[in-house]
């Protein structure tokens, strides 16, 4: 049953045309550089796969785009326990290389998702997460994409702000360009139609099977139970006389105390023969 549900979910996801961006976890990539040219549809970056991030955690990850490309970091969800000014647990996004002594651009904490996005001025962005042993939380989920300016190539969208964005980028808030010119197309594509048709057929078959099972149970199983309940009690056991129970006891047993159902020919002969003749003394 579980495998059927998993296949159904996969079919629905493919059918709805969900742009499969890549899921990565930052706590598995600490100290590394991740090249974004391999993720044309975008990168979903989560802090950890666990329920909560670890205590005393210090992790740095560098995101590198192609030459002449810039990086856009969108915070999809945020759950970092800290105070208002983010003095303890926090996420920073900057363009400083790891180990460089420079001012961090932005620091994030709390549970409120920021509305604005981070747009780099170069082709590299550094993420850093720090936690102590006092608080914990789920962490964050980021969606990272890239763009460039100039002449757009095939498979890219030309935005009014001069950006060229990959057409495979997932739609965030209905716009890929962030200026209103990259509106998402809502027409039904062939994969969407296939997904709806397959999902509808599976739902119809499931309901039909449930109806047949219910109909069989009501017609045969319940009918059998009712027939058993309607049978007389005296006919349900083999060792009980078939004579109705409301008759006197002597009507249900013969002179020898034998039920009629177990009477033999000898019993019947004894019962039906006249009594022996005896002289009556006067």
C-alpha positions as YAML, in Angstrom:
chain: A
units: angstrom
residues:
- id: 1
  name: UNK
  ca: [0.00, 0.00, 0.00]
- id: 2
  name: UNK
  ca: [2.83, 2.36, 0.83]
- id: 3
  name: UNK
  ca: [4.55, 1.75, -2.52]
- id: 4
  name: UNK
  ca: [1.28, 2.49, -4.33]
- id: 5
  name: UNK
  ca: [0.93, 5.80, -2.52]
- id: 6
  name: UNK
  ca: [4.55, 6.70, -3.27]
- id: 7
  name: UNK
  ca: [4.05, 5.99, -6.99]
- id: 8
  name: UNK
  ca: [0.84, 8.02, -6.96]
- id: 9
  name: UNK
  ca: [2.62, 10.96, -5.32]
- id: 10
  name: UNK
  ca: [5.41, 10.78, -7.89]
- id: 11
  name: UNK
  ca: [2.93, 10.77, -10.75]
- id: 12
  name: UNK
  ca: [1.07, 13.77, -9.35]
- id: 13
  name: UNK
  ca: [4.31, 15.71, -8.80]
- id: 14
  name: UNK
  ca: [5.49, 15.03, -12.35]
- id: 15
  name: UNK
  ca: [2.05, 15.76, -13.74]
- id: 16
  name: UNK
  ca: [1.80, 19.12, -12.08]
- id: 17
  name: UNK
  ca: [5.02, 20.12, -13.78]
- id: 18
  name: UNK
  ca: [6.88, 20.94, -10.60]
- id: 19
  name: UNK
  ca: [10.32, 22.16, -11.51]
- id: 20
  name: UNK
  ca: [12.52, 19.74, -9.60]
- id: 21
  name: UNK
  ca: [15.11, 21.92, -7.97]
- id: 22
  name: UNK
  ca: [17.90, 20.17, -6.10]
- id: 23
  name: UNK
  ca: [17.72, 19.69, -2.33]
- id: 24
  name: UNK
  ca: [20.94, 20.04, -0.35]
- id: 25
  name: UNK
  ca: [21.76, 20.30, 3.35]
- id: 26
  name: UNK
  ca: [24.28, 22.81, 4.57]
- id: 27
  name: UNK
  ca: [25.45, 20.79, 7.58]
- id: 28
  name: UNK
  ca: [26.78, 18.17, 5.10]
- id: 29
  name: UNK
  ca: [28.71, 20.78, 3.08]
- id: 30
  name: UNK
  ca: [30.53, 22.77, 5.76]
- id: 31
  name: UNK
  ca: [33.77, 24.30, 4.50]
- id: 32
  name: UNK
  ca: [33.07, 23.48, 0.85]
- id: 33
  name: UNK
  ca: [32.32, 25.47, -2.30]
- id: 34
  name: UNK
  ca: [29.14, 24.70, -4.25]
- id: 35
  name: UNK
  ca: [29.13, 25.62, -7.94]
- id: 36
  name: UNK
  ca: [25.70, 26.78, -9.08]
- id: 37
  name: UNK
  ca: [26.21, 26.22, -12.80]
- id: 38
  name: UNK
  ca: [25.08, 22.64, -12.20]
- id: 39
  name: UNK
  ca: [21.70, 23.81, -10.84]
- id: 40
  name: UNK
  ca: [19.92, 25.60, -13.68]
- id: 41
  name: UNK
  ca: [16.51, 25.04, -12.06]
- id: 42
  name: UNK
  ca: [17.66, 26.46, -8.74]
- id: 43
  name: UNK
  ca: [19.00, 25.08, -5.49]
- id: 44
  name: UNK
  ca: [16.92, 24.35, -2.39]
- id: 45
  name: UNK
  ca: [19.34, 24.63, 0.50]
- id: 46
  name: UNK
  ca: [18.26, 23.54, 3.99]
- id: 47
  name: UNK
  ca: [20.33, 23.87, 7.11]
- id: 48
  name: UNK
  ca: [19.82, 20.30, 8.32]
- id: 49
  name: UNK
  ca: [17.74, 17.21, 7.74]
- id: 50
  name: UNK
  ca: [17.32, 16.65, 11.48]
- id: 51
  name: UNK
  ca: [14.46, 17.97, 13.59]
- id: 52
  name: UNK
  ca: [16.65, 20.74, 15.01]
- id: 53
  name: UNK
  ca: [20.14, 22.03, 14.32]
- id: 54
  name: UNK
  ca: [23.03, 21.03, 16.56]
- id: 55
  name: UNK
  ca: [24.37, 23.10, 19.43]
- id: 56
  name: UNK
  ca: [27.76, 24.82, 19.20]
- id: 57
  name: UNK
  ca: [27.54, 24.64, 15.43]
- id: 58
  name: UNK
  ca: [29.70, 26.75, 13.12]
- id: 59
  name: UNK
  ca: [29.34, 26.08, 9.41]
- id: 60
  name: UNK
  ca: [30.46, 28.02, 6.33]
- id: 61
  name: UNK
  ca: [29.44, 27.34, 2.72]
- id: 62
  name: UNK
  ca: [30.49, 29.24, -0.40]
- id: 63
  name: UNK
  ca: [28.13, 29.48, -3.40]
- id: 64
  name: UNK
  ca: [29.87, 30.14, -6.71]
- id: 65
  name: UNK
  ca: [28.08, 31.11, -9.94]
- id: 66
  name: UNK
  ca: [29.42, 31.29, -13.48]
- id: 67
  name: UNK
  ca: [31.61, 34.12, -14.60]
- id: 68
  name: UNK
  ca: [29.64, 37.36, -15.04]
- id: 69
  name: UNK
  ca: [26.70, 35.82, -13.22]
- id: 70
  name: UNK
  ca: [25.26, 36.98, -9.93]
- id: 71
  name: UNK
  ca: [23.54, 35.13, -7.12]
- id: 72
  name: UNK
  ca: [20.02, 35.57, -5.71]
- id: 73
  name: UNK
  ca: [19.24, 34.09, -2.28]
- id: 74
  name: UNK
  ca: [15.60, 33.87, -1.20]
- id: 75
  name: UNK
  ca: [14.69, 32.80, 2.34]
- id: 76
  name: UNK
  ca: [11.70, 30.48, 2.05]
- id: 77
  name: UNK
  ca: [11.38, 29.65, 5.77]
- id: 78
  name: UNK
  ca: [13.25, 30.72, 8.88]
- id: 79
  name: UNK
  ca: [13.35, 29.16, 12.34]
- id: 80
  name: UNK
  ca: [16.45, 30.30, 14.22]
- id: 81
  name: UNK
  ca: [15.98, 30.85, 17.94]
- id: 82
  name: UNK
  ca: [17.69, 34.03, 19.11]
- id: 83
  name: UNK
  ca: [17.09, 37.55, 20.36]
- id: 84
  name: UNK
  ca: [16.07, 40.53, 18.23]
- id: 85
  name: UNK
  ca: [19.57, 41.61, 17.31]
- id: 86
  name: UNK
  ca: [20.65, 38.02, 16.57]
- id: 87
  name: UNK
  ca: [23.60, 37.90, 18.99]
- id: 88
  name: UNK
  ca: [23.75, 34.11, 19.40]
- id: 89
  name: UNK
  ca: [22.16, 31.84, 16.77]
- id: 90
  name: UNK
  ca: [22.09, 33.45, 13.33]
- id: 91
  name: UNK
  ca: [22.66, 33.12, 9.59]
- id: 92
  name: UNK
  ca: [24.82, 35.56, 7.67]
- id: 93
  name: UNK
  ca: [24.93, 36.16, 3.90]
- id: 94
  name: UNK
  ca: [27.93, 38.06, 2.58]
- id: 95
  name: UNK
  ca: [30.36, 38.25, -0.29]
- id: 96
  name: UNK
  ca: [33.38, 37.80, 1.90]
- id: 97
  name: UNK
  ca: [35.53, 34.76, 1.27]
- id: 98
  name: UNK
  ca: [35.87, 32.37, 4.22]
- id: 99
  name: UNK
  ca: [38.55, 33.66, 6.56]
- id: 100
  name: UNK
  ca: [38.46, 37.22, 5.25]
- id: 101
  name: UNK
  ca: [38.03, 39.98, 7.77]
- id: 102
  name: UNK
  ca: [35.21, 42.06, 6.31]
- id: 103
  name: UNK
  ca: [31.82, 43.37, 7.32]
- id: 104
  name: UNK
  ca: [29.02, 40.85, 6.96]
- id: 105
  name: UNK
  ca: [26.23, 42.06, 4.74]
- id: 106
  name: UNK
  ca: [23.13, 40.68, 6.48]
- id: 107
  name: UNK
  ca: [22.31, 38.67, 9.58]
- id: 108
  name: UNK
  ca: [19.08, 36.67, 9.99]
- id: 109
  name: UNK
  ca: [17.37, 35.01, 12.95]
- id: 110
  name: UNK
  ca: [13.89, 34.51, 14.40]
- id: 111
  name: UNK
  ca: [10.87, 32.90, 12.78]
- id: 112
  name: UNK
  ca: [9.59, 35.68, 10.53]
- id: 113
  name: UNK
  ca: [10.47, 35.13, 6.89]
- id: 114
  name: UNK
  ca: [12.05, 38.22, 5.30]
- id: 115
  name: UNK
  ca: [10.21, 39.71, 2.35]
- id: 116
  name: UNK
  ca: [13.26, 40.98, 0.47]
- id: 117
  name: UNK
  ca: [15.87, 38.83, -1.23]
- id: 118
  name: UNK
  ca: [19.64, 39.00, -1.22]
- id: 119
  name: UNK
  ca: [21.19, 39.87, -4.58]
- id: 120
  name: UNK
  ca: [24.96, 39.70, -4.85]
- id: 121
  name: UNK
  ca: [27.16, 42.13, -6.73]
- id: 122
  name: UNK
  ca: [29.67, 39.41, -7.66]
- id: 123
  name: UNK
  ca: [29.61, 35.76, -8.66]
- id: 124
  name: UNK
  ca: [30.22, 34.33, -5.18]
- id: 125
  name: UNK
  ca: [28.26, 34.39, -1.92]
- id: 126
  name: UNK
  ca: [29.27, 33.01, 1.46]
- id: 127
  name: UNK
  ca: [26.77, 31.59, 3.93]
- id: 128
  name: UNK
  ca: [27.66, 31.16, 7.57]
- id: 129
  name: UNK
  ca: [25.57, 29.71, 10.38]
- id: 130
  name: UNK
  ca: [26.50, 29.91, 14.06]
- id: 131
  name: UNK
  ca: [24.69, 28.45, 17.07]
- id: 132
  name: UNK
  ca: [25.41, 28.05, 20.77]
- id: 133
  name: UNK
  ca: [24.10, 25.64, 23.39]
- id: 134
  name: UNK
  ca: [21.31, 27.92, 24.66]
- id: 135
  name: UNK
  ca: [18.74, 27.77, 21.85]
- id: 136
  name: UNK
  ca: [17.80, 25.50, 19.00]
- id: 137
  name: UNK
  ca: [15.39, 25.44, 16.08]
- id: 138
  name: UNK
  ca: [14.74, 23.90, 12.70]
- id: 139
  name: UNK
  ca: [17.04, 26.32, 10.88]
- id: 140
  name: UNK
  ca: [16.15, 27.67, 7.45]
- id: 141
  name: UNK
  ca: [15.35, 26.87, 3.85]
- id: 142
  name: UNK
  ca: [16.86, 28.92, 1.05]
- id: 143
  name: UNK
  ca: [16.19, 29.00, -2.67]
- id: 144
  name: UNK
  ca: [19.28, 30.03, -4.63]
- id: 145
  name: UNK
  ca: [19.30, 31.05, -8.32]
- id: 146
  name: UNK
  ca: [21.60, 32.96, -10.63]
- id: 147
  name: UNK
  ca: [21.21, 35.54, -13.41]
- id: 148
  name: UNK
  ca: [23.31, 37.66, -15.73]
- id: 149
  name: UNK
  ca: [22.86, 40.85, -17.68]
- id: 150
  name: UNK
  ca: [23.28, 41.34, -21.41]
- id: 151
  name: UNK
  ca: [22.12, 39.17, -24.27]
- id: 152
  name: UNK
  ca: [19.89, 36.31, -23.24]
- id: 153
  name: UNK
  ca: [20.43, 32.87, -24.76]
- id: 154
  name: UNK
  ca: [17.99, 30.08, -25.52]
- id: 155
  name: UNK
  ca: [16.23, 28.77, -22.43]
- id: 156
  name: UNK
  ca: [16.41, 32.14, -20.67]
- id: 157
  name: UNK
  ca: [13.84, 34.84, -19.97]
- id: 158
  name: UNK
  ca: [14.65, 38.45, -20.87]
- id: 159
  name: UNK
  ca: [13.41, 40.60, -17.99]
- id: 160
  name: UNK
  ca: [12.60, 44.30, -18.20]
- id: 161
  name: UNK
  ca: [15.26, 45.06, -15.60]
- id: 162
  name: UNK
  ca: [17.94, 43.74, -17.97]
- id: 163
  name: UNK
  ca: [18.39, 40.36, -16.29]
- id: 164
  name: UNK
  ca: [18.51, 37.02, -18.06]
- id: 165
  name: UNK
  ca: [16.97, 34.30, -15.91]
- id: 166
  name: UNK
  ca: [16.81, 30.61, -16.69]
- id: 167
  name: UNK
  ca: [13.36, 29.50, -17.80]
- id: 168
  name: UNK
  ca: [13.74, 26.42, -15.53]
- id: 169
  name: UNK
  ca: [13.80, 28.56, -12.39]
- id: 170
  name: UNK
  ca: [10.89, 27.87, -10.10]
- id: 171
  name: UNK
  ca: [8.27, 30.56, -9.79]
- id: 172
  name: UNK
  ca: [8.39, 32.47, -6.50]
- id: 173
  name: UNK
  ca: [5.34, 34.67, -5.81]
- id: 174
  name: UNK
  ca: [4.33, 34.46, -9.47]
- id: 175
  name: UNK
  ca: [7.38, 36.23, -10.90]
- id: 176
  name: UNK
  ca: [10.79, 34.96, -12.01]
- id: 177
  name: UNK
  ca: [12.29, 38.37, -12.72]
- id: 178
  name: UNK
  ca: [11.19, 40.18, -9.53]
- id: 179
  name: UNK
  ca: [10.04, 43.14, -11.63]
- id: 180
  name: UNK
  ca: [6.69, 41.85, -12.88]
- id: 181
  name: UNK
  ca: [7.95, 40.92, -16.34]
- id: 182
  name: UNK
  ca: [8.59, 37.24, -15.64]
- id: 183
  name: UNK
  ca: [5.03, 36.21, -14.89]
- id: 184
  name: UNK
  ca: [4.50, 32.48, -14.58]
- id: 185
  name: UNK
  ca: [2.51, 30.79, -17.33]
- id: 186
  name: UNK
  ca: [-0.53, 28.98, -15.96]
- id: 187
  name: UNK
  ca: [-1.60, 27.12, -19.10]
- id: 188
  name: UNK
  ca: [-1.89, 23.36, -18.86]
- id: 189
  name: UNK
  ca: [1.04, 21.56, -20.40]
- id: 190
  name: UNK
  ca: [0.94, 17.89, -21.53]
- id: 191
  name: UNK
  ca: [2.60, 16.64, -18.29]
- id: 192
  name: UNK
  ca: [-0.05, 18.49, -16.28]
- id: 193
  name: UNK
  ca: [-2.87, 16.90, -18.29]
- id: 194
  name: UNK
  ca: [-1.33, 13.43, -17.96]
- id: 195
  name: UNK
  ca: [-0.97, 13.91, -14.22]
- id: 196
  name: UNK
  ca: [-4.60, 14.93, -13.78]
- id: 197
  name: UNK
  ca: [-5.86, 12.05, -15.96]
- id: 198
  name: UNK
  ca: [-3.78, 9.38, -14.20]
- id: 199
  name: UNK
  ca: [-4.64, 10.75, -10.77]
- id: 200
  name: UNK
  ca: [-8.36, 10.84, -11.63]
- id: 201
  name: UNK
  ca: [-8.34, 7.26, -12.94]
- id: 202
  name: UNK
  ca: [-6.62, 6.00, -9.79]
- id: 203
  name: UNK
  ca: [-9.13, 7.80, -7.58]
- id: 204
  name: UNK
  ca: [-12.08, 6.36, -9.54]
- id: 205
  name: UNK
  ca: [-10.68, 2.81, -9.31]
- id: 206
  name: UNK
  ca: [-10.13, 3.20, -5.56]
- id: 207
  name: UNK
  ca: [-13.71, 4.33, -4.96]
- id: 208
  name: UNK
  ca: [-15.09, 1.55, -7.21]
- id: 209
  name: UNK
  ca: [-13.20, -1.14, -5.27]
- id: 210
  name: UNK
  ca: [-14.39, 0.28, -1.95]
- id: 211
  name: UNK
  ca: [-18.00, 0.27, -3.21]
- id: 212
  name: UNK
  ca: [-17.77, -3.35, -4.38]
- id: 213
  name: UNK
  ca: [-16.33, -4.50, -1.07]
- id: 214
  name: UNK
  ca: [-19.08, -2.72, 0.86]
- id: 215
  name: UNK
  ca: [-21.78, -4.12, -1.43]
- id: 216
  name: UNK
  ca: [-20.49, -7.69, -1.07]
- id: 217
  name: UNK
  ca: [-20.32, -7.41, 2.70]
- id: 218
  name: UNK
  ca: [-23.84, -6.05, 3.01]
- id: 219
  name: UNK
  ca: [-25.39, -8.56, 0.62]
- id: 220
  name: UNK
  ca: [-23.73, -11.80, 1.67]
- id: 221
  name: UNK
  ca: [-22.16, -11.45, 5.06]
- id: 222
  name: UNK
  ca: [-24.97, -9.57, 6.76]
- id: 223
  name: UNK
  ca: [-27.59, -11.75, 5.02]
- id: 224
  name: UNK
  ca: [-25.94, -14.89, 6.37]
- id: 225
  name: UNK
  ca: [-25.91, -13.47, 9.89]
- id: 226
  name: UNK
  ca: [-29.60, -12.58, 9.69]
- id: 227
  name: UNK
  ca: [-30.53, -16.08, 8.48]
- id: 228
  name: UNK
  ca: [-28.74, -17.63, 11.42]
- id: 229
  name: UNK
  ca: [-30.48, -15.32, 13.84]
- id: 230
  name: UNK
  ca: [-33.92, -16.17, 12.38]
- id: 231
  name: UNK
  ca: [-33.51, -19.96, 12.78]
- id: 232
  name: UNK
  ca: [-35.40, -21.62, 15.76]
- id: 233
  name: UNK
  ca: [-33.25, -22.39, 18.72]
- id: 234
  name: UNK
  ca: [-34.37, -26.03, 18.93]
- id: 235
  name: UNK
  ca: [-33.12, -26.73, 15.38]
- id: 236
  name: UNK
  ca: [-29.59, -25.38, 15.95]
- id: 237
  name: UNK
  ca: [-28.27, -28.42, 17.89]
- id: 238
  name: UNK
  ca: [-28.26, -32.05, 16.89]
- id: 239
  name: UNK
  ca: [-28.79, -33.43, 20.39]
- id: 240
  name: UNK
  ca: [-31.96, -31.43, 21.06]
- id: 241
  name: UNK
  ca: [-35.41, -32.66, 20.07]
- id: 242
  name: UNK
  ca: [-36.96, -31.04, 16.99]
- id: 243
  name: UNK
  ca: [-40.26, -30.85, 18.87]
- id: 244
  name: UNK
  ca: [-41.05, -27.20, 19.65]
- id: 245
  name: UNK
  ca: [-39.94, -26.25, 23.19]
- id: 246
  name: UNK
  ca: [-43.39, -24.98, 24.21]
- id: 247
  name: UNK
  ca: [-44.76, -28.59, 24.40]
- id: 248
  name: UNK
  ca: [-44.68, -30.52, 27.73]
- id: 249
  name: UNK
  ca: [-41.63, -32.55, 28.58]
- id: 250
  name: UNK
  ca: [-43.44, -35.89, 28.18]
- id: 251
  name: UNK
  ca: [-44.36, -34.91, 24.62]
- id: 252
  name: UNK
  ca: [-40.72, -34.35, 23.79]
- id: 253
  name: UNK
  ca: [-39.48, -37.63, 25.30]
- id: 254
  name: UNK
  ca: [-40.78, -41.16, 24.98]
- id: 255
  name: UNK
  ca: [-41.42, -43.53, 27.87]
- id: 256
  name: UNK
  ca: [-37.74, -44.41, 28.13]
- id: 257
  name: UNK
  ca: [-36.54, -40.81, 28.21]
- id: 258
  name: UNK
  ca: [-35.14, -40.99, 24.69]
- id: 259
  name: UNK
  ca: [-35.63, -38.02, 22.36]
- id: 260
  name: UNK
  ca: [-37.58, -38.81, 19.20]
- id: 261
  name: UNK
  ca: [-34.55, -37.94, 17.06]
- id: 262
  name: UNK
  ca: [-32.66, -40.88, 18.64]
- id: 263
  name: UNK
  ca: [-35.39, -43.43, 18.81]
- id: 264
  name: UNK
  ca: [-34.72, -46.83, 17.23]
- id: 265
  name: UNK
  ca: [-37.05, -49.47, 15.96]
- id: 266
  name: UNK
  ca: [-36.88, -51.31, 19.31]
- id: 267
  name: UNK
  ca: [-37.96, -48.20, 21.13]
- id: 268
  name: UNK
  ca: [-40.88, -47.70, 18.82]
- id: 269
  name: UNK
  ca: [-41.89, -51.35, 19.18]
- id: 270
  name: UNK
  ca: [-41.89, -51.18, 22.94]
- id: 271
  name: UNK
  ca: [-43.83, -47.97, 23.01]
- id: 272
  name: UNK
  ca: [-46.52, -49.12, 20.56]
- id: 273
  name: UNK
  ca: [-47.03, -52.66, 22.02]
- id: 274
  name: UNK
  ca: [-49.98, -53.08, 24.45]
- id: 275
  name: UNK
  ca: [-49.25, -53.50, 28.15]
- id: 276
  name: UNK
  ca: [-49.11, -57.09, 29.53]
- id: 277
  name: UNK
  ca: [-52.32, -58.66, 30.86]
- id: 278
  name: UNK
  ca: [-52.65, -58.89, 34.63]
- id: 279
  name: UNK
  ca: [-55.39, -60.39, 36.75]
- id: 280
  name: UNK
  ca: [-57.04, -58.03, 39.05]
- id: 281
  name: UNK
  ca: [-57.78, -59.41, 42.44]
- id: 282
  name: UNK
  ca: [-61.19, -58.61, 43.78]
...
